[in-house]
Tab-separated table of C-alpha atoms in Angstrom:
chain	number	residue	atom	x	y	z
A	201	UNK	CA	-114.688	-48.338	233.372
A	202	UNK	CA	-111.444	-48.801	232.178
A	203	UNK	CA	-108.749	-46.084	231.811
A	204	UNK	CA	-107.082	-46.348	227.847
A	205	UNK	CA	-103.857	-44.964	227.471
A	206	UNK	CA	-104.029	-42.958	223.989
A	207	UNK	CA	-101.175	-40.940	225.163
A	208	UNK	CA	-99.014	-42.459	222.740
A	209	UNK	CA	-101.692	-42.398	219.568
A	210	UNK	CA	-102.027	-38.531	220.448
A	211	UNK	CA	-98.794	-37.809	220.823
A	212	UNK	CA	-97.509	-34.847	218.475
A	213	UNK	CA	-101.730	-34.687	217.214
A	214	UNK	CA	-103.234	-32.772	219.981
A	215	UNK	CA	-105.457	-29.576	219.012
A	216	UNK	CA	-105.558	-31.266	215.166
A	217	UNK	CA	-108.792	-31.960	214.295
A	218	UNK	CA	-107.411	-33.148	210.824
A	219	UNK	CA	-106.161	-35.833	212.025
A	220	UNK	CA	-109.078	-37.630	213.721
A	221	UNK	CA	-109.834	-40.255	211.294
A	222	UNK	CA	-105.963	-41.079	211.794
A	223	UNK	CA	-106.299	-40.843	215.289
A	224	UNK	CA	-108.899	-42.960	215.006
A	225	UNK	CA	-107.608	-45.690	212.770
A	226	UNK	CA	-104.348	-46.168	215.261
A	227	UNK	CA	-107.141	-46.167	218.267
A	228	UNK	CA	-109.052	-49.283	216.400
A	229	UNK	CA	-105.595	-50.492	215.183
A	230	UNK	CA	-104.454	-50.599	219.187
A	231	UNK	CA	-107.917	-52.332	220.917
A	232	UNK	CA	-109.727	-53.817	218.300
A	233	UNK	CA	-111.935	-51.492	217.966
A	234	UNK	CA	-112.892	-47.586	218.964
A	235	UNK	CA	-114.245	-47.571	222.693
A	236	UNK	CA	-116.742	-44.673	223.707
A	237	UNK	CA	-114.147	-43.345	226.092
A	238	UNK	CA	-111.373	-43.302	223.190
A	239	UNK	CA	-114.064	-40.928	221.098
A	240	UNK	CA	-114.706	-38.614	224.532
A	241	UNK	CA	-110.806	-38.125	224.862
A	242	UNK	CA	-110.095	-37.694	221.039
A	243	UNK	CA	-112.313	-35.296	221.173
A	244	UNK	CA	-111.299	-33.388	223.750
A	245	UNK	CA	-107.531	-33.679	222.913
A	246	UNK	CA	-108.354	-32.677	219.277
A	247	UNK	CA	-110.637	-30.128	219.530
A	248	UNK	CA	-113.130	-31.896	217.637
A	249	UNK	CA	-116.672	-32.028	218.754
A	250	UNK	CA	-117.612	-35.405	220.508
A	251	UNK	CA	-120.247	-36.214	217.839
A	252	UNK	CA	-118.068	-35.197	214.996
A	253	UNK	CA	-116.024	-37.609	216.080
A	254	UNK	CA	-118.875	-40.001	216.751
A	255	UNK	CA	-120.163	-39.446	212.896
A	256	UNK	CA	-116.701	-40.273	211.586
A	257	UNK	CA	-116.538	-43.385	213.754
A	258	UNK	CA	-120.184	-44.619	212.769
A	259	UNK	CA	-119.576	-43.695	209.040
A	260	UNK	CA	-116.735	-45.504	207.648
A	261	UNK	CA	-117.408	-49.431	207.769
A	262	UNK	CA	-113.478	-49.979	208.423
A	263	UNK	CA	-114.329	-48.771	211.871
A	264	UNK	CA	-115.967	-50.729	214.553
A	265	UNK	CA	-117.730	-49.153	217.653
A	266	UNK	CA	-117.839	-52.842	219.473
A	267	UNK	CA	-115.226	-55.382	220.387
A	268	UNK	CA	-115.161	-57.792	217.026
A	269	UNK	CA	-113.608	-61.316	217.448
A	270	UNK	CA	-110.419	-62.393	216.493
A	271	UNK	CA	-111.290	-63.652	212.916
A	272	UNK	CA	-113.266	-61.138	211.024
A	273	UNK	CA	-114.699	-62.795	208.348
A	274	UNK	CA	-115.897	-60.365	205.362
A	275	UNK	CA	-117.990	-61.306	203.120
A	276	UNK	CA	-118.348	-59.479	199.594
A	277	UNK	CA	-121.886	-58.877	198.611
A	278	UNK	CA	-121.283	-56.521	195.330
A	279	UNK	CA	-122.845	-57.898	192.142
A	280	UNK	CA	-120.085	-59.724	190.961
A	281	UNK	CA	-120.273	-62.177	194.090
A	282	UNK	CA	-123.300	-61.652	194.361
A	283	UNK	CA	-124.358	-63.622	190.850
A	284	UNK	CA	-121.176	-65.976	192.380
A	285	UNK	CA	-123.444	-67.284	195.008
A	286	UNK	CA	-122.018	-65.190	198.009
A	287	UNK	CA	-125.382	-65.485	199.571
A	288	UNK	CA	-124.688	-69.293	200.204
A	289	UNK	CA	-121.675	-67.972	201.766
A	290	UNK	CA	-123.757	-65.739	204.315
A	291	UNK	CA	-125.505	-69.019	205.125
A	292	UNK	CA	-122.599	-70.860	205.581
A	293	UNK	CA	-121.184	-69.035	207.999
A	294	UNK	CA	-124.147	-67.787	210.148
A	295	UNK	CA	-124.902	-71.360	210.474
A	296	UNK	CA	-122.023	-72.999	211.093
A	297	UNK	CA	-121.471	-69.965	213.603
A	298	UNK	CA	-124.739	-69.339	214.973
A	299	UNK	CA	-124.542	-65.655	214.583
A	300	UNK	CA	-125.821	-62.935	211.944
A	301	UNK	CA	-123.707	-60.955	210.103
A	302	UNK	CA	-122.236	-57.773	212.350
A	303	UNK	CA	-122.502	-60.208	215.769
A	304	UNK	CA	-119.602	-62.045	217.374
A	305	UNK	CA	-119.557	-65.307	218.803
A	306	UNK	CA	-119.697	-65.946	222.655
A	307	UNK	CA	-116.407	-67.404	222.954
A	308	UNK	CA	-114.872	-63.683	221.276
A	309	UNK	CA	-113.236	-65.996	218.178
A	310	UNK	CA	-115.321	-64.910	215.195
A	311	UNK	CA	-116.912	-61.883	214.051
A	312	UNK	CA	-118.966	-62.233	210.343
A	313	UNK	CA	-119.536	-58.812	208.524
A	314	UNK	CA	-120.141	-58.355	204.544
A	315	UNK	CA	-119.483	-55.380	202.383
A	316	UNK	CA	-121.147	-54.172	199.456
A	317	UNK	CA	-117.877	-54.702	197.594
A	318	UNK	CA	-114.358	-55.623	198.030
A	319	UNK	CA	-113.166	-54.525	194.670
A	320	UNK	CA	-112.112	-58.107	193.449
A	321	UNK	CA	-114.905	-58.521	191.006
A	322	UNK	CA	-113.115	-60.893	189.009
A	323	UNK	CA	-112.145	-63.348	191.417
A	324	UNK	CA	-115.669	-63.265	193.211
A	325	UNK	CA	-117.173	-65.132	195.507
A	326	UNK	CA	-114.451	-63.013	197.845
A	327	UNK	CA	-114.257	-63.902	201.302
A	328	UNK	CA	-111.721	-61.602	203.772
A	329	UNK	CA	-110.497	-63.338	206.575
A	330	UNK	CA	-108.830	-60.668	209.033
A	331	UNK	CA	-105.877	-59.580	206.370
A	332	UNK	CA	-106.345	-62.430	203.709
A	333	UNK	CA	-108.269	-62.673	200.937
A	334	UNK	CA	-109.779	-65.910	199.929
A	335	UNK	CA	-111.408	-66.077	195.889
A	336	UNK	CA	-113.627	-68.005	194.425
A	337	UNK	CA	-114.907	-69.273	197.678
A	338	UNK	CA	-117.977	-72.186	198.249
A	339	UNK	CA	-119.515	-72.965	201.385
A	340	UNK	CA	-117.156	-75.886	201.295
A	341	UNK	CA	-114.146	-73.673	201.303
A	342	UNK	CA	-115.863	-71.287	203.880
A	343	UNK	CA	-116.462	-74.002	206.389
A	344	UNK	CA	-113.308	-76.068	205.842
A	345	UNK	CA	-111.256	-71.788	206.747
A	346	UNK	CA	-113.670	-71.574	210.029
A	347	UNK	CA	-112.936	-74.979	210.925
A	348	UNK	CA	-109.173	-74.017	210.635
A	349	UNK	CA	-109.346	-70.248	212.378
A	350	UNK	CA	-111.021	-72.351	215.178
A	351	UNK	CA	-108.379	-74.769	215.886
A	352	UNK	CA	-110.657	-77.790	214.515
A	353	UNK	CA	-109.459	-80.483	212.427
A	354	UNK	CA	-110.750	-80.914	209.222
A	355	UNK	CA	-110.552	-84.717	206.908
A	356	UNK	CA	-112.047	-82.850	204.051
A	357	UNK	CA	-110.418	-83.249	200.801
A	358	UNK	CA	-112.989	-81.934	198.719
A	359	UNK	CA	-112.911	-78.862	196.758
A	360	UNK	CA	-116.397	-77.974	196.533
């Protein structure tokens, strides 16, 4: 098992159980995501009981309890995008990928994940790609960003 180094996320927090979702945001913000030895020693430095800190960890979609891969793509799913066709957009990239939403590829490069809504109803189908957002996305557009994020060269002039 590897040893994390939270000394620096804890600093000035210990014994403040208010602060583990904060805590816990900077621990996801550091390795990607929130390791199950990060949640044993936030909750002992915060006082907090291990599966309090488990249930905050689990609850909020923003976290992640597994490694994701360097491009999280988030897909929007709410009605708005929905009606927009984002369900050709789940097909796009789970084939092109080979992996269902919430997986990550072998090669640690993409992660695919879809929320029920991104709050951009009006420029839907949405598409998040790590900190960008992408609107009125087609499969077209989808595969042409993955081909991009993955170093691949893309011809396609098409804007379909």
């Amino acid at each position: 098992m590897t040893t994390l180094n939270l000394d620096p996320i804890l600093e000035g927090r210990r014994s403040q159980p208010h602060q583990v979702i904060e805590v816990l945001q900077d621990v996801q913000d550091q390795y990607g995501y929130i390791p199950e030895e990060a949640m044993r020693t936030v909750s002992d430095c915060l006082g907090v009981p291990l599966i309090e800190v488990y249930r905050v960890a689990s609850f909020y979609k923003a976290f992640s309890l597994k490694p994701r891969g360097k491009n999280v793509i988030t897909m929007c799913m709410g009605t708005a995008c929905h009606v927009r066709g984002a369900k050709l957009l789940i097909s796009q990239a789970t084939g092109q990928l080979g992996i269902k939403p919430g997986e990550t590829t072998g090669d640690g490069l993409f992660t695919i994940e879809h929320v029920n809504c991104i709050g951009a109803c009006a420029l839907g189908p949405v598409v998040t790609e790590n900190d960008s957002c992408h609107h009125h996305m087609s499969p077209g557009k989808l595969r042409r960003l993955i081909k991009s994020l993955s170093g691949e060269a893309t011809e396609e002039t098409t804007d379909d």
